[in-house]
Structures are given as C-alpha cells and as structure tokens.
Coordinates of C-alpha atoms in Angstrom, one line a residue:
X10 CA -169.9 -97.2 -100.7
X11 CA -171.4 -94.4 -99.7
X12 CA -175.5 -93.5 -100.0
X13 CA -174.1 -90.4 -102.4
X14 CA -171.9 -92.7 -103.7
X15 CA -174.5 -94.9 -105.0
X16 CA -177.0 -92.2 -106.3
X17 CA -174.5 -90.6 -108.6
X18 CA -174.0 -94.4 -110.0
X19 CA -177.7 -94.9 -110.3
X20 CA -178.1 -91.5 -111.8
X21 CA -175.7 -92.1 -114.3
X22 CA -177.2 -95.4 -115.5
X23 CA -174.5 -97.5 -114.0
X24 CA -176.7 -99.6 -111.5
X25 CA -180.3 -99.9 -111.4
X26 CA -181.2 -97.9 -108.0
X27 CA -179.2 -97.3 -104.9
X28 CA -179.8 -100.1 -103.4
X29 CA -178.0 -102.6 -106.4
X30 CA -174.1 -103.5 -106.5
X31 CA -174.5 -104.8 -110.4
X32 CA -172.4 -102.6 -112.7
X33 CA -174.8 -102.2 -115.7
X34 CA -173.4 -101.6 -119.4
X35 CA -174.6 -98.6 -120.9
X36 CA -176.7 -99.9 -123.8
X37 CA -178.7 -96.7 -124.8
X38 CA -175.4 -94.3 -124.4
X39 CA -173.0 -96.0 -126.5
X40 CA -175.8 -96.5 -129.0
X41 CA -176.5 -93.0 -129.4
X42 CA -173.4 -92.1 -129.7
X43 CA -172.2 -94.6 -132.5
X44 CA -175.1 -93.3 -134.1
X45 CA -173.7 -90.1 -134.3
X46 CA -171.5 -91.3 -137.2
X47 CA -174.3 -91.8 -139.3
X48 CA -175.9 -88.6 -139.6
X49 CA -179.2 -89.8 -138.6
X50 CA -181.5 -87.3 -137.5
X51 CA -182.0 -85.8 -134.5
X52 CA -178.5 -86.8 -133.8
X53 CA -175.6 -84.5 -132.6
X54 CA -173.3 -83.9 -135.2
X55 CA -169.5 -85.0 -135.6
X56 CA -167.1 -81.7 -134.6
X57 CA -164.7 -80.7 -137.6
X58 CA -161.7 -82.1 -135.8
X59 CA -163.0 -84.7 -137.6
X60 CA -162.1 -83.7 -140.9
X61 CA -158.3 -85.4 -140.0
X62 CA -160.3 -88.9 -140.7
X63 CA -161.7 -88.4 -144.1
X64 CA -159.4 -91.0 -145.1
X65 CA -161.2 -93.4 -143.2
X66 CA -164.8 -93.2 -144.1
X67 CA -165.4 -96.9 -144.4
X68 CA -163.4 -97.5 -141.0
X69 CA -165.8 -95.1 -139.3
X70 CA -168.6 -96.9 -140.9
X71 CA -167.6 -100.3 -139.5
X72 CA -166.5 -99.8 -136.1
X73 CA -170.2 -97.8 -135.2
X74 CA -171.6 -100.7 -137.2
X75 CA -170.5 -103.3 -135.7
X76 CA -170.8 -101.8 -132.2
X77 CA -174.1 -101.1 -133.1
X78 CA -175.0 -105.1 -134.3
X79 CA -173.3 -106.2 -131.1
X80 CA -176.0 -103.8 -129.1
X81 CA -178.7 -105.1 -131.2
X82 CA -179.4 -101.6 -132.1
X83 CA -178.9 -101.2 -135.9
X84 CA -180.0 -97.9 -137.4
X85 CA -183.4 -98.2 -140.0
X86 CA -183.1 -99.4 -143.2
X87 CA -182.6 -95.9 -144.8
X88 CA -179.3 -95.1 -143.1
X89 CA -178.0 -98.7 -143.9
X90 CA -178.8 -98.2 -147.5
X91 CA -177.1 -94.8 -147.1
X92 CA -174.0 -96.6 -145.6
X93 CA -173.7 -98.6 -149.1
X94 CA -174.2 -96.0 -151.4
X95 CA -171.5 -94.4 -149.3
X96 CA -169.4 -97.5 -149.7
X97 CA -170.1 -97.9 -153.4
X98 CA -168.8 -94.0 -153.9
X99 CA -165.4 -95.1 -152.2
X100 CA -164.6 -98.0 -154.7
X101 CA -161.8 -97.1 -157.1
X102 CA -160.6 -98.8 -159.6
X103 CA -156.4 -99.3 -160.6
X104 CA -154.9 -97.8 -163.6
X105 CA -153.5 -99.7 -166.5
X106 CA -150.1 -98.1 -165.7
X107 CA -150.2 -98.8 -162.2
X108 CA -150.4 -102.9 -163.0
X109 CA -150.0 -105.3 -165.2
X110 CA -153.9 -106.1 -166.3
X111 CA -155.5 -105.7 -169.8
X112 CA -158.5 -104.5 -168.6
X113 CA -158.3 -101.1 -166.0
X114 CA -161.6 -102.0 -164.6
X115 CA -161.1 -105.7 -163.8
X116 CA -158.9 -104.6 -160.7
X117 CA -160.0 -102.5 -158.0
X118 CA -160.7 -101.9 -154.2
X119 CA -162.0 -99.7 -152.0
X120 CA -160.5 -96.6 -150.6
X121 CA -161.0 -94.5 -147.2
X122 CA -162.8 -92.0 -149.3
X123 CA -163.6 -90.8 -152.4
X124 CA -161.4 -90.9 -155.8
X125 CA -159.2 -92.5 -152.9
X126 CA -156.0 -94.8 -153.5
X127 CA -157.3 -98.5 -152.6
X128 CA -156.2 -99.8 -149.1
X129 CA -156.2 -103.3 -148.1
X130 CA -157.5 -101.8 -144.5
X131 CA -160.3 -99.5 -145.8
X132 CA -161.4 -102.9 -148.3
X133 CA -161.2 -105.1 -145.0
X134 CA -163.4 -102.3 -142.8
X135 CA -165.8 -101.9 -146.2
X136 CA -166.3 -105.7 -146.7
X137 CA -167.1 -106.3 -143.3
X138 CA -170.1 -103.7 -143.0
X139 CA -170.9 -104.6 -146.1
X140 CA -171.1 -108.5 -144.8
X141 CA -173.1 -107.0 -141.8
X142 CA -175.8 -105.0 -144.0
X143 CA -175.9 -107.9 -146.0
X144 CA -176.8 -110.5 -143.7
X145 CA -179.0 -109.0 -141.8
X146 CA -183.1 -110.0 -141.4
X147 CA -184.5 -109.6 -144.9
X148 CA -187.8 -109.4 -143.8
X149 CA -186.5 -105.7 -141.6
X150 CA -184.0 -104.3 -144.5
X151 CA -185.1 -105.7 -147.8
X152 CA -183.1 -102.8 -149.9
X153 CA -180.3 -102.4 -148.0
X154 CA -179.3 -106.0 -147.9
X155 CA -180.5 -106.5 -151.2
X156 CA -177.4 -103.3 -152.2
X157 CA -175.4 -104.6 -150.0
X158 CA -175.0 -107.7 -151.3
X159 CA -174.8 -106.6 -155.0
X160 CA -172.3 -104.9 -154.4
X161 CA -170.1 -107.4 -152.7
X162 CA -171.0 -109.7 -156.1
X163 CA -170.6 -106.6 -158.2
X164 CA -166.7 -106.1 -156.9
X165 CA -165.9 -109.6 -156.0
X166 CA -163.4 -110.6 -159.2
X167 CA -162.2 -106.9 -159.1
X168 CA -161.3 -107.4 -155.8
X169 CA -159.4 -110.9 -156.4
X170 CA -157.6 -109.3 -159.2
X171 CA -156.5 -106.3 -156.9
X172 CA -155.2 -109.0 -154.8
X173 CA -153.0 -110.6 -156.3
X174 CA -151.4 -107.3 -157.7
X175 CA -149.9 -106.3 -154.2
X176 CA -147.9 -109.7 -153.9
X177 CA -144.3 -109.0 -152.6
X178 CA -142.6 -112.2 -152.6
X179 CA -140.0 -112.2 -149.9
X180 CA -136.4 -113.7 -151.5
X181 CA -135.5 -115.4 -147.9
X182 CA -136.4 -118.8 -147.5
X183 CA -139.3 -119.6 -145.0
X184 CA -137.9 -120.9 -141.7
X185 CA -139.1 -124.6 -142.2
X186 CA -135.7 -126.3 -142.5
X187 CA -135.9 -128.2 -145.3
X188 CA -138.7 -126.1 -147.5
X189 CA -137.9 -124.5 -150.5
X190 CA -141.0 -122.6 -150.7
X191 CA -140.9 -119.1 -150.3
X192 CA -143.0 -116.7 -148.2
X193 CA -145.1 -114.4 -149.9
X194 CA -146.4 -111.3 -147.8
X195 CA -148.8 -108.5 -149.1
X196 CA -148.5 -104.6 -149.7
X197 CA -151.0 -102.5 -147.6
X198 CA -151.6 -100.8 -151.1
X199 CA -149.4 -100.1 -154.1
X200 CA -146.3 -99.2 -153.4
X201 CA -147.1 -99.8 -149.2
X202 CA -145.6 -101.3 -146.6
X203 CA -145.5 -105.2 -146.4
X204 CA -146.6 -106.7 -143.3
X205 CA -149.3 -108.7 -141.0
X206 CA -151.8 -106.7 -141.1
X207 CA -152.3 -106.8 -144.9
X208 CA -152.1 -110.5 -144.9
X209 CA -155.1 -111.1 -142.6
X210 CA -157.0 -108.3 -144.1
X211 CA -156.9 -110.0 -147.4
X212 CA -158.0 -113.2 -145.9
X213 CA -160.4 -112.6 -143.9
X214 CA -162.0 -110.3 -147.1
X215 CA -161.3 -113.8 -149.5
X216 CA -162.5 -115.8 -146.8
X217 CA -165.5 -114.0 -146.7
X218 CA -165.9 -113.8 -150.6
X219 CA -164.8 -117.4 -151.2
X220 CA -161.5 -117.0 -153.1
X221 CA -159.3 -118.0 -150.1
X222 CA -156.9 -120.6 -152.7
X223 CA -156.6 -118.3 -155.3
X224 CA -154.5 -115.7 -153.3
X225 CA -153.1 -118.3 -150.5
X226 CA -149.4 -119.6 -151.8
X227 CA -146.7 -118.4 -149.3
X228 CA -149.1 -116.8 -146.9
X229 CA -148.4 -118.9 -144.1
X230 CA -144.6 -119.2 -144.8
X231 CA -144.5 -115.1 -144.2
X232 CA -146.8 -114.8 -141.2
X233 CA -144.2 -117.7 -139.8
X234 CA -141.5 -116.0 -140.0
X235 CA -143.1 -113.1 -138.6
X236 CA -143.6 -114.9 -135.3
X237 CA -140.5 -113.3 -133.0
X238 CA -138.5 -115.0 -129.8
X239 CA -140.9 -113.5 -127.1
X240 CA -143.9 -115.6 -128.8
X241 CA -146.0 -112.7 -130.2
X242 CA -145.9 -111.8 -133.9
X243 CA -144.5 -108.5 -135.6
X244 CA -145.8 -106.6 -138.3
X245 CA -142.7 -108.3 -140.4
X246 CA -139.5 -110.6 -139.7
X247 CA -137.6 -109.3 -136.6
X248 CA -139.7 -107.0 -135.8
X249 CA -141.3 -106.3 -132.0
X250 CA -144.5 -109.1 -131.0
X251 CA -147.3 -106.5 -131.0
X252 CA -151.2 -107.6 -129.5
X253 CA -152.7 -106.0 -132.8
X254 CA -150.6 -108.1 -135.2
X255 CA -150.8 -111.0 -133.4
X256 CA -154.3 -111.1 -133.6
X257 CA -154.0 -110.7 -137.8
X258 CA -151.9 -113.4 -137.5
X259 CA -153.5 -115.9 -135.8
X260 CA -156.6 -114.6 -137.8
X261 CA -154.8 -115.2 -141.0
X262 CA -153.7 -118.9 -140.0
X263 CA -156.7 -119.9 -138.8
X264 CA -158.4 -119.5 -142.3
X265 CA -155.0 -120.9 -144.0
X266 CA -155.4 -123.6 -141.9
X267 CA -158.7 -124.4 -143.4
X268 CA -157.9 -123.5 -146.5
X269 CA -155.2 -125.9 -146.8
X270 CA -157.0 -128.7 -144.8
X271 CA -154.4 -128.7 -141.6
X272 CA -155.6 -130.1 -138.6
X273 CA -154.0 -127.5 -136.1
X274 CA -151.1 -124.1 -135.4
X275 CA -149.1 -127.1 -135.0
X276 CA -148.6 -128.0 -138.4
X277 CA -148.1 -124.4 -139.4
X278 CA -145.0 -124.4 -137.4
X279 CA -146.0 -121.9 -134.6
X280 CA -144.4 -121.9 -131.9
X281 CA -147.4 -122.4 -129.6
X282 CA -146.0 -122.6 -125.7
X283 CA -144.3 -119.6 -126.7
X284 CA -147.3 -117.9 -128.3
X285 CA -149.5 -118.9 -125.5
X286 CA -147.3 -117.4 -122.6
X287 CA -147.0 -114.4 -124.4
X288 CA -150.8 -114.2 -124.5
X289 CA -152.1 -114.5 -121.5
X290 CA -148.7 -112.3 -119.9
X291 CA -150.9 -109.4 -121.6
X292 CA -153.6 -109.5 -119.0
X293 CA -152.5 -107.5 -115.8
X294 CA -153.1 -108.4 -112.7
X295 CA -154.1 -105.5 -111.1
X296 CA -156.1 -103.6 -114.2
X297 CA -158.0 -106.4 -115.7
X298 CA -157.4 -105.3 -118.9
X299 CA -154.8 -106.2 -121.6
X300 CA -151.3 -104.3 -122.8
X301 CA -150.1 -104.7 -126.4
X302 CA -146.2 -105.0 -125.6
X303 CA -144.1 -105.6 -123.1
X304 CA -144.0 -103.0 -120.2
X305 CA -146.9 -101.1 -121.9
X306 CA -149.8 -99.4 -120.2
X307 CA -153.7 -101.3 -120.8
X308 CA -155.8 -100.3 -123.0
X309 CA -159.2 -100.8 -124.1
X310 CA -158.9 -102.1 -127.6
X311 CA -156.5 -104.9 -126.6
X312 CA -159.8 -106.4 -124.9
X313 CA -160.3 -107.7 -128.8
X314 CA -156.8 -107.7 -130.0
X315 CA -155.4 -109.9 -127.5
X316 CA -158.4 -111.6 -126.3
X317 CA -159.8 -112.6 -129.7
X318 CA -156.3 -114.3 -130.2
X319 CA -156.7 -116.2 -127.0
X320 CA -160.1 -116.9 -128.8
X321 CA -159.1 -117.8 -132.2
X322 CA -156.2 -120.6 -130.3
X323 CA -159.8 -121.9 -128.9
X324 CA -160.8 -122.7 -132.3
X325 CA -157.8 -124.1 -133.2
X326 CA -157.3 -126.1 -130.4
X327 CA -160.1 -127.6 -127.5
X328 CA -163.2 -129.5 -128.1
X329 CA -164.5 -126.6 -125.9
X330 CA -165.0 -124.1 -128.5
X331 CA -165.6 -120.8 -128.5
X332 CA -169.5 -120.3 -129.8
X333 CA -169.0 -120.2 -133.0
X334 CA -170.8 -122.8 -135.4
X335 CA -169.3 -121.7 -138.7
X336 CA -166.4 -124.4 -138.2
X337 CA -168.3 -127.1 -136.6
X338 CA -169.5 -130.6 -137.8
X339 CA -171.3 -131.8 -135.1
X340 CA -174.9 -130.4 -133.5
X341 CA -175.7 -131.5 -129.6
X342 CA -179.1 -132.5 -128.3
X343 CA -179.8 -128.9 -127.9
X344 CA -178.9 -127.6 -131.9
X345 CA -176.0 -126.1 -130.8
X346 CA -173.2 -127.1 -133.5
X347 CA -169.5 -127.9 -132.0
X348 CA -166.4 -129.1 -133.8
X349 CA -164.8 -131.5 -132.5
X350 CA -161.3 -133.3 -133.8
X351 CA -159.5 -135.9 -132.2
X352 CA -156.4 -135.0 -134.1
X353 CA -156.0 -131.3 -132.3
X354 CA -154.4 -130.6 -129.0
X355 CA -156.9 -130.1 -126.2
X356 CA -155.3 -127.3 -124.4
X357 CA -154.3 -124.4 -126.2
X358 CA -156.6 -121.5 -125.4
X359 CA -158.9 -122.8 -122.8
X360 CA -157.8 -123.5 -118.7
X361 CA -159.2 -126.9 -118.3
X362 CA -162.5 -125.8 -116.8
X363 CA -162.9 -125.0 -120.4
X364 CA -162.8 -121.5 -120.0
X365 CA -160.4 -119.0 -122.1
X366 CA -156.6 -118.6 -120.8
X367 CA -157.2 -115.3 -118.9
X368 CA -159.6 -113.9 -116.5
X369 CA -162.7 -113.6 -118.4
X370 CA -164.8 -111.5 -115.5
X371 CA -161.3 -109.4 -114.8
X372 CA -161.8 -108.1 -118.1
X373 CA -165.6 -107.6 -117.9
X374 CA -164.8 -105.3 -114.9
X375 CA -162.3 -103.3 -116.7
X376 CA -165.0 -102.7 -119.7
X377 CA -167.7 -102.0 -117.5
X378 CA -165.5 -100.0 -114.8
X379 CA -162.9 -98.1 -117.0
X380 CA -163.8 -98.3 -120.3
X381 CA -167.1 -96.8 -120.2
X382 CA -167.6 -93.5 -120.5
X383 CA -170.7 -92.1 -118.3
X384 CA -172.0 -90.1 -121.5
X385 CA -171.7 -93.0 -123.9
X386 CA -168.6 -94.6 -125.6
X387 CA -165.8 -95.9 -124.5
X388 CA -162.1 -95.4 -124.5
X389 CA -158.3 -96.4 -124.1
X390 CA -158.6 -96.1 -119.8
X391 CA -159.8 -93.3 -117.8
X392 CA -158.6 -89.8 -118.6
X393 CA -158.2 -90.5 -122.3
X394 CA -161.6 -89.7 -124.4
X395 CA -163.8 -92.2 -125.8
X396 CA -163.4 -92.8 -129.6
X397 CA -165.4 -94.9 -132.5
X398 CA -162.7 -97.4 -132.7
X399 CA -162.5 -98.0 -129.0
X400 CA -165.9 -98.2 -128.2
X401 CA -165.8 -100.9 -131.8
X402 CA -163.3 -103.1 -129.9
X403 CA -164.0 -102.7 -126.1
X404 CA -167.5 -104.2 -127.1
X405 CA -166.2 -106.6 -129.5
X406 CA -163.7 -107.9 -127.1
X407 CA -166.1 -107.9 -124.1
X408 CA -168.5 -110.5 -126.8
X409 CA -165.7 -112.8 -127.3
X410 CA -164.9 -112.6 -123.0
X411 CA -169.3 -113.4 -123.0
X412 CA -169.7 -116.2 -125.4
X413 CA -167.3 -119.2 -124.8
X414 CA -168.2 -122.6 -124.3
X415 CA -167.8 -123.2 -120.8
X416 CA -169.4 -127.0 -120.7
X417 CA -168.2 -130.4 -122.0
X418 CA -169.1 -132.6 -124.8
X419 CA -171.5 -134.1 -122.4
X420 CA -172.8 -131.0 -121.1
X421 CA -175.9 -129.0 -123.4
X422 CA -175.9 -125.9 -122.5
X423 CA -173.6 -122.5 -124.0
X424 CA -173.0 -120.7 -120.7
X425 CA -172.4 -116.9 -121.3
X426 CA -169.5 -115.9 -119.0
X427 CA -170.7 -112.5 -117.1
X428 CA -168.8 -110.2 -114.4
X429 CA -172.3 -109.2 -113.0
X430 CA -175.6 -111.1 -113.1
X431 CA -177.0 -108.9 -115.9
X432 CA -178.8 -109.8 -118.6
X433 CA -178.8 -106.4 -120.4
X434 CA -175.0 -106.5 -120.1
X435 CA -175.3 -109.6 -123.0
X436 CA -173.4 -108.9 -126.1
X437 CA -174.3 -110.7 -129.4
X438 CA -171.7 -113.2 -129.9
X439 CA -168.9 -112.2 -132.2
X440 CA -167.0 -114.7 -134.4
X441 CA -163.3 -113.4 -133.2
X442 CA -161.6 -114.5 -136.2
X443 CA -163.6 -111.7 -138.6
X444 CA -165.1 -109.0 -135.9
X445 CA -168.7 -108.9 -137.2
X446 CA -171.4 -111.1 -135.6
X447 CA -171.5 -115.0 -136.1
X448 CA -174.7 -115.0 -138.3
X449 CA -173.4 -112.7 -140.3
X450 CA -170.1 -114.7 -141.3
X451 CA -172.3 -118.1 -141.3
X452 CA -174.4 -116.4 -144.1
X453 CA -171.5 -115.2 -146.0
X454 CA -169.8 -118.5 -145.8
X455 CA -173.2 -119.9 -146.7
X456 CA -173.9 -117.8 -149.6
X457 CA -170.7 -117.9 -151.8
X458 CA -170.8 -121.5 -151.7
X459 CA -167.7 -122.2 -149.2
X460 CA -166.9 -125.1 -147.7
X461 CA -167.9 -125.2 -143.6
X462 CA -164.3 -125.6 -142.4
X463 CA -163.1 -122.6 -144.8

C-alpha cells in the first residue's frame, strides 16, 4: 500500500494514522447517520424519496434503533420518548366486522403508520424498539422507559387477541408420519399471505410478551413442512430455501422448542445435516460475506440473516454457546451464565474449536471492507447505497460474528472474536434469536414473569 494510499484511509477514519494496518469501524458516521431518522436536531434531514416508506414508520424506527444500541450511542431521552408516542399513534385497533370478537377494542396491532392496517412485521419492528426503550438504564431515560413499557402492558392482550385472529390452519397433514396433528401457519395481516416470516414474528413478539402457549399449537408442524430438499426453509411448503426465512424459522423453533420443553432441532424433525450444509454453503469463499440463495450475489444483510441462523443452531446445540445468558442455568467462576445439556448434540453450529460454522473474521472483513460506507452507513456491497435496514443488519450480524463463546466449560473467559485488534470495533452483543441487545430481552423475559428457558 501506497503512502497516498494510506492517508486517504486515515483521512477517512478508516485507520488511525498512516502508519496503522487495523481497519477501524466507523462508530461516529453510522451513528450520525441513523440519527438522521429521528429528526433530532442539528441533524440533516431525510430526502422526500422517502415518502415511498411511510408504510414503514415503526421499521425505520427499529433498524436506526437498534443500530444505534449496538453503537452504544442511543439518542437522549426526549427523542426516545418521541419514538413511543410515535409508536403509540401507529396502534390500530380491528373492526368488529373484520373478526369474530365482541369487543372491537380487545384486538389490535400496530401498523407501519398511522390509521394503518395492522401488520404482523410492523408489530414485530414496534415491539422490539419498544423492548429496547424499555429496558434501557432507568436511572438515564426515566420517562421514556417508563412509556415504553406501558405501552407494551397497555396493548399486550390486544395483541394476543389479534393473534390468534390471523390463524390459517393448513388442511395437509404435517410431515411427521404417523401425526395427526395439523400445521397451523399465520397471515402477515388480514387477508395476507401465509408464511415464515409471520410465524417467527409472532413469536418472537409472544416470546417477548409472555404468551408464547397461548398462540403455539401447529406452529412447529407448519415451519416443518416448510423446510425444502436443499436444507434451507421457504417462506411456505415447496417453496425456494431463502437466508431471510431460514433465519424466522430457526428463530421461531428455537422459542417453540422452549415453549414446549424439547431438548433440541432434533426432536422437531429438522433435518439438521441438511440444514447445516446449506448454512455454511452461504459464505463465499472469495467475498466473505453471505448469499441468500443459490447462485446469488453477497449481500450485506445476510451477515444477520444467515449468520444469526448459524447462531441460533449454537443455542440449540453445543455447550459452547453463543453469549447469550437468557437460556442458561449454570453461572462459571467468572458470573458468566452458560447452558449446558447433556441431552443435546454437541456439534451443530460450532467447528469444534467452539467457534461458529463459518469464518467469523472473513465476515468481519467484508463489514468493515465493503459494507461500510466512508460517509456513514452501510449497504448491500460496493456500488449499491447505504440504507437503514442494511446498516440495522450488517451491524447486527457483525455482533453475533463478535460475541461467541470461543472457550470450554473449563475455560472462564468470553473471548470476543475480532478481524482486527480493535477495541472500538466491539459491538454490544446481540441475542440472534430476537435482534435487540441481550439485556434488553433478559429484562423482558424477566419482567413478564417468563420462565428462563422460554
């Protein structure tokens, strides 16, 4: 590398000076430019193009959220009460007509905007910054997570209600020779499309809120027979194995599996060679980064949807878990809480130095090298722009590459995983089943009273 070379990389903020090698993560950037979601002042301003996402207000919210918690840069308490009220104003309620329910205002959820139709997705993104406002430091944000959480209490049985009115009971029989049951999938809205994606974003938003049973039966049986020959999952039966729905539905097991007190994906009936080589076949080689498909190009946001799957078959089966602690029954001589079960297989998700089935580092590298863009964000690969929902799941999926327990049980210590010997390159670690920060699910399992392996 050139002298030249290396001051246009230090004047840009990727390495310290001209005489460092480290490729740095551009904290301050991507902060300011999530920020410019928020409307805080001083701020640039979103363009008007932007007008074509007014039906996703709450999705907005939660990806510069969360990207923001990750940075350890939330905005001040102001904006996050803001953000609620915001949230509050896209709540709708259902129509007698549309469903069956005495009472209109028993059933409701929230939409991407105001007087909006409910959407399971726009509920998912709401309860999530919702869970984030609401569990963070007291002390810092007394009002905002004070709303915050009212809220979530406020709309809880609405929400449950809602639910359970966008069951679409599938008449085939699930694949499980022998079981009579059948699979039950869920509607994205009323009237929507049935598939994957609304499944895990009702769990995770039931996990969350501590109703998991009540909207459970013939859940698994659909995500099942979702699962296709190449190994990956499809949105629905027969359908193409797809990065994004593979990560809803390993999501959406792994809380089933607690729910209904199974020891591992084995007992489901997943397929789990198949599902693994499927995995890890969406790293390339050469890139670092993940595909989505088959003979598809990388892209950035695969970095979560792919490796948080890899992550989630971590928790489901190695006693060398991914950093987690909302699962776990047992605390190490250093505090740190690890689940271990001498029921589950040992290998699934983790290469048996007990890191995660892919090249953790290669991944870093394509982050920090091609996902970054030099005036904050980041993006899909070079020459595509940077986006809020890229620069959400580049830096969620770059957490979940950071924060894996690389030690044994006889080992103390959580070793964070880095490309380059940076400290400031240091995500906060992100619980891959739910996309917000571990604390933040550990207080929401905490506070509705749910059991530790729910």
């Amino acid at each position: 590398m050139t002298k030249s070379q290396r001051d246009d990389l230090a004047r840009l903020g990727l390495i310290r000076n001209e005489t460092s090698v480290n490729i740095l993560l551009l904290r301050r950037k991507h902060g300011a430019y999530l920020r410019r979601a928020l409307r805080l002042k001083d701020t640039q301003q979103l363009p008007g193009s932007y007008i074509s996402l007014d039906s996703s207000k709450p999705w907005i919210i939660y990806w510069t959220l969360n990207g923001l918690d990750l940075l350890d840069d939330l905005p001040d308490e102001d904006t996050l009460i803001g953000i609620v009220h915001t949230l509050r104003a896209c709540w709708t309620y259902v129509k007698r007509e549309v469903v069956d329910i005495e009472d209109e205002n028993r059933a409701g959820g929230f939409g991407g905007g105001v007087n909006q139709l409910p959407h399971c997705a726009t509920t998912y993104a709401s309860v999530n910054a919702l869970s984030i406002i609401a569990g963070c430091d007291a002390d810092i944000y007394p009002t905002a997570t004070r709303l915050a959480l009212h809220l979530l209490k406020e709309k809880r049985k609405a929400l449950l209600k809602w639910f359970i009115t966008l069951r679409y009971k599938d008449s085939m029989f699930s694949r499980e020779r022998g079981n009579a049951k059948k699979s039950c999938g869920y509607r994205m809205h009323h009237d929507g499309e049935v598939d994957v994606r609304a499944t895990y974003c009702i769990c995770s938003t039931a996990s969350l809120l501590g109703f998991t049973d009540e909207i459970s039966d013939g859940m698994m049986e659909h995500i099942i027979d979702c699962q296709t020959f190449e190994g990956g999952f499809g949105g629905e039966p027969f359908a193409e194995a797809h990065g994004g729905y593979t990560f809803c539905a390993l999501g959406a097991l792994h809380i089933l599996l607690k729910a209904k007190r199974l020891a591992n994906l084995e007992q489901s009936g997943v397929d789990l060679v198949a599902l693994e080589g499927w995995l890890v076949r969406r790293q390339m080689s050469h890139e670092g980064g993940f595909n989505g498909r088959c003979n598809k190009l990388v892209d950035g946001c695969y970095t979560m949807w792919v490796g948080g799957a890899i992550a989630i078959l971590g928790l489901n089966g190695t006693d060398k878990q991914f950093d987690s602690g909302v699962y776990s029954n047992e605390t190490d001589q250093c505090g740190v809480v690890r689940t271990r079960d001498d029921l589950i297989r040992r290998d699934i998700g983790h290469d048996s130095e007990g890191g995660l089935l892919f090249d953790q580092k290669l991944l870093q590298r394509y982050v920090f090298l091609c996902a970054q863009d030099v005036n904050g964000g980041l993006r899909d690969k070079p020459s595509k722009p940077r986006d809020f929902y890229h620069s959400c799941y580049n830096l969620s999926g770059l957490s979940v590459s950071q924060h894996i327990f690389t030690s044994g049980h006889n080992d103390t210590g959580n070793i964070v995983t880095m490309y380059e010997e940076e400290e400031t390159n240091v995500l906060a670690p992100i619980h891959p089943v739910y996309s917000i920060r571990v604390e933040r699910v550990r207080y929401m399992v905490g506070l509705f009273h749910v059991d530790v392996t729910h």
